[in-house]
Short mmCIF file of C-alpha atoms in Angstrom, two decimals:
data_model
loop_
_atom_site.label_atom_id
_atom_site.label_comp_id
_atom_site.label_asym_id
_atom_site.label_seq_id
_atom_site.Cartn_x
_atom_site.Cartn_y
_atom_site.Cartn_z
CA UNK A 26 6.25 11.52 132.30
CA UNK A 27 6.70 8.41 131.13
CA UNK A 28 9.05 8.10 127.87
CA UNK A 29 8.97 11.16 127.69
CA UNK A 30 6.38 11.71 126.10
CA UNK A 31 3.92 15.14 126.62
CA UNK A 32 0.32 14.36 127.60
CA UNK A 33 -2.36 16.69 125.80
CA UNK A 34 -4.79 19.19 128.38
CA UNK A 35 -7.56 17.38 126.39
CA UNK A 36 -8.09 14.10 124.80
CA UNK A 37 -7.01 13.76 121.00
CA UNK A 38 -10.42 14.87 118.68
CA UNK A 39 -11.50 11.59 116.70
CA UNK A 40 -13.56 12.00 113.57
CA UNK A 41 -17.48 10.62 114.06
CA UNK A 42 -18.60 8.69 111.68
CA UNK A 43 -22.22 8.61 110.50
CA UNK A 44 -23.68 6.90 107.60
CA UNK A 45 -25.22 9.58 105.43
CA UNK A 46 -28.81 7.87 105.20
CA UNK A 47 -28.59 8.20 109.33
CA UNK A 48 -27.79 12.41 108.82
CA UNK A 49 -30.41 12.49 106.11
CA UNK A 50 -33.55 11.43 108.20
CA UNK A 51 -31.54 13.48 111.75
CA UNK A 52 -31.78 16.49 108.89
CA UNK A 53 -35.52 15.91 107.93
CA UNK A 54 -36.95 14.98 111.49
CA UNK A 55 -35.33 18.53 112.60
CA UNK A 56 -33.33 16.35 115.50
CA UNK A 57 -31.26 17.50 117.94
CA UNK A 58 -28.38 15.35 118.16
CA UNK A 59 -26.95 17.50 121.33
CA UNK A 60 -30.38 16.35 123.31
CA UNK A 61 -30.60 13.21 121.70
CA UNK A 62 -27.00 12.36 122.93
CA UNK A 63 -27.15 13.93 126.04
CA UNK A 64 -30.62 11.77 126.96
CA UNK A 65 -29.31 8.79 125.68
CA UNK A 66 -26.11 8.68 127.38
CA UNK A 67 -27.70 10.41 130.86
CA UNK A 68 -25.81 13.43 130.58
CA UNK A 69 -26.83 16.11 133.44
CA UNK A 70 -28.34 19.83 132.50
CA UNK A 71 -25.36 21.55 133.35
CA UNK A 72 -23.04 19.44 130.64
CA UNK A 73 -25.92 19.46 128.29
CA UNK A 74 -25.98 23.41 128.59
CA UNK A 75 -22.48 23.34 127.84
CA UNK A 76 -22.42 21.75 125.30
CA UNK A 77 -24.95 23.63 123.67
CA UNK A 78 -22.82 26.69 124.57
CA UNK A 79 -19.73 25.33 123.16
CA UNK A 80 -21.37 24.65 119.47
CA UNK A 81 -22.63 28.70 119.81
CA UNK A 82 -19.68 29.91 120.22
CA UNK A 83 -18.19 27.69 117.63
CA UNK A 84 -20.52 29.11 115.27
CA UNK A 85 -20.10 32.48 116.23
CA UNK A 86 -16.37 32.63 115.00
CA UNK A 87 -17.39 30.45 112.21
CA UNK A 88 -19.64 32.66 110.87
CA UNK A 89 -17.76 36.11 111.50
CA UNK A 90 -15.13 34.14 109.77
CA UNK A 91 -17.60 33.73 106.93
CA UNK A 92 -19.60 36.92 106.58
CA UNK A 93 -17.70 38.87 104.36
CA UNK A 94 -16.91 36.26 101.25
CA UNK A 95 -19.90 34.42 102.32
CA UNK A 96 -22.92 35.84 103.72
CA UNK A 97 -25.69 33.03 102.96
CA UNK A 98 -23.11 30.82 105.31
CA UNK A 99 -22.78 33.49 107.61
CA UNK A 100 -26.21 34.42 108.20
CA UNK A 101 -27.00 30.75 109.04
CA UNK A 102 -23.82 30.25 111.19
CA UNK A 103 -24.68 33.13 113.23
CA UNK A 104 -28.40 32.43 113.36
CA UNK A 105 -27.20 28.70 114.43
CA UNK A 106 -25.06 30.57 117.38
CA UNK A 107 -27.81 32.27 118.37
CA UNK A 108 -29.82 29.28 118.31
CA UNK A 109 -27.73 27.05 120.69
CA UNK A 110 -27.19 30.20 123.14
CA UNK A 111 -30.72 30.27 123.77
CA UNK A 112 -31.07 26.29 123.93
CA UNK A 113 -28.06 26.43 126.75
CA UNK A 114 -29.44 28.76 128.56
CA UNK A 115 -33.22 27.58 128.27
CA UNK A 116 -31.18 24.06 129.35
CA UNK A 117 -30.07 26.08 132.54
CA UNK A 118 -32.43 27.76 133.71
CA UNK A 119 -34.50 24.60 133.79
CA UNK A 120 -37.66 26.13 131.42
CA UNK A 121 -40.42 23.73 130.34
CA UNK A 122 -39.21 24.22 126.50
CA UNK A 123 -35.77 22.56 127.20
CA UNK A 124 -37.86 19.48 128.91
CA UNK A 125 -40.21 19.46 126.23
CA UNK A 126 -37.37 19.33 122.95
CA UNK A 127 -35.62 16.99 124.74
CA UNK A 128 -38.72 14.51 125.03
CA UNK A 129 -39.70 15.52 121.39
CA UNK A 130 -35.64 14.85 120.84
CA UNK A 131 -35.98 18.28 118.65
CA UNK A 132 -36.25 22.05 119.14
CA UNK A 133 -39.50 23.64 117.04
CA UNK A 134 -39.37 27.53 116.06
CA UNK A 135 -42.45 27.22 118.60
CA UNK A 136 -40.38 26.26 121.63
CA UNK A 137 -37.65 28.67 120.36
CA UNK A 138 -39.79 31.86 120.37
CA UNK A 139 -41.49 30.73 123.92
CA UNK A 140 -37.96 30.06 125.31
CA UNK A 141 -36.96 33.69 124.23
CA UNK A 142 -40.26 35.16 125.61
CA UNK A 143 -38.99 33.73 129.13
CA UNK A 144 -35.48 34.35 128.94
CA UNK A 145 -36.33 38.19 127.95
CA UNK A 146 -38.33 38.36 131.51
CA UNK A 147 -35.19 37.61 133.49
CA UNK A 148 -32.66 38.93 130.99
CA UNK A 149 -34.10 42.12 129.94
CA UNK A 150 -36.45 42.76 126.77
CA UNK A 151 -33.27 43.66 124.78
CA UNK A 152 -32.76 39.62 124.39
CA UNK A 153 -35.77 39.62 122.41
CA UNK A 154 -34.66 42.04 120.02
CA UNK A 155 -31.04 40.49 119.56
CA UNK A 156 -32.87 37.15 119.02
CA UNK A 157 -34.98 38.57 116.45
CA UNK A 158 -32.19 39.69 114.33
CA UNK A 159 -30.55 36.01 114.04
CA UNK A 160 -33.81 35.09 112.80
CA UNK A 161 -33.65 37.59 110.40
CA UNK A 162 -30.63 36.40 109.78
CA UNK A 163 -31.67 33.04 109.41
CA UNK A 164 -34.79 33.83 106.87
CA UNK A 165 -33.37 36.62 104.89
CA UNK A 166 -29.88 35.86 104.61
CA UNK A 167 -30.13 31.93 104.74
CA UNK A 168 -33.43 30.65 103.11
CA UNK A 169 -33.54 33.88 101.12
CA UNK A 170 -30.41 34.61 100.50
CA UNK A 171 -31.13 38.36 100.31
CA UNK A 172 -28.22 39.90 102.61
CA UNK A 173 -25.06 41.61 101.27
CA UNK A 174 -22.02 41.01 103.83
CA UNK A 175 -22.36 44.47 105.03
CA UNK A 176 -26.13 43.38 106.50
CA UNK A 177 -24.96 40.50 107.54
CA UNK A 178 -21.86 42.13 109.64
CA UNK A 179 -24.33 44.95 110.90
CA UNK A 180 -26.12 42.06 112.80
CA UNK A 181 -22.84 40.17 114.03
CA UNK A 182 -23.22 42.35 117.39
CA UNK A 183 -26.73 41.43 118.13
CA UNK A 184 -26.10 37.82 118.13
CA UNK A 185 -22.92 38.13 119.93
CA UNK A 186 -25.28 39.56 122.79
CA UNK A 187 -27.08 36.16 122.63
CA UNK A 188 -23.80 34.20 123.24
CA UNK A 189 -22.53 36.46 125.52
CA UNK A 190 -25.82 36.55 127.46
CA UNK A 191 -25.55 32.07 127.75
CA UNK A 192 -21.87 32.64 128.29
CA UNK A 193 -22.11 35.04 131.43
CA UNK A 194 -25.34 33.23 132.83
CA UNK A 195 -23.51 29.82 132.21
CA UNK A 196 -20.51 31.13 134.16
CA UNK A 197 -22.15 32.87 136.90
CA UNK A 198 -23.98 29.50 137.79
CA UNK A 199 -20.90 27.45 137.48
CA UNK A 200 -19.22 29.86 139.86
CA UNK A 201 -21.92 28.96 142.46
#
């Protein structure tokens, strides 16, 4: 090592900045910016599923982290980790919704719902269910802001079965 100095596993992080009339209209047009980045800078489906899988499990511990003093956070944290499990693996397994949000350079509830109607075929019909409480979660305890933190931990385990679902799929096709 030269100088003595330690080299990091992983590059330093570096803060992104973007001009807040540029997040404004990425907010209102519902984009992407995982797809959008991944298309524009040619980024193969395996990375892009990753890195949809990395932001779910981000905001899985996020919003455990959050659901007790903060369950209108939480619910939308989880409902977000749900969100990008399903995009990662719709991303993997190759489904037409992934192609199609990626050309559209956003995800609808639409293409959401359909993606979960095809991953519950391969995955089991239980998927369905777990999916439908993060989107409880997002409705009643985000845009409603209705939960206590008790509802909102009682559906912490169902959307860790979404992540965990992307996570072992994502794995077991790394793996070979």
């Amino acid at each position: 090592m030269d100088g003595g100095h330690k080299y990091l596993s992983r590059p330093p992080r570096y803060p992104v900045e973007i001009p807040e009339f540029l997040l404004a209209e990425v907010r209102k047009r519902g984009i992407d910016l995982v797809d959008l980045l991944s298309k524009a800078l040619g980024v193969d489906p395996p990375r892009r599923a990753s890195a949809h899988l990395e932001l779910a499990k981000r905001f899985l511990a996020e919003g455990v982290a959050l659901a007790e003093g903060d369950p209108v956070q939480a619910s939308e944290k989880l409902y977000k980790a749900a969100e990008e499990a399903v995009k990662a693996l719709a991303v993997a397994l190759g489904l037409e919704e992934a192609q199609k949000a990626e050309e559209q350079g956003r995800w609808t509830a639409a293409l959401l719902f359909t993606a979960v109607d095809k991953i519950a075929k391969r995955e089991g019909e239980d998927f369905k269910l777990w999916w439908k409480s993060a989107w409880f979660l997002h409705v009643e305890g985000f845009h409603e802001a209705r939960l206590t933190p008790e509802q909102v931990k009682d559906e912490v385990k169902y959307v860790k079965k979404v992540v965990e679902t992307a996570v072992r799929h994502l794995e077991t096709t790394s793996r070979g």
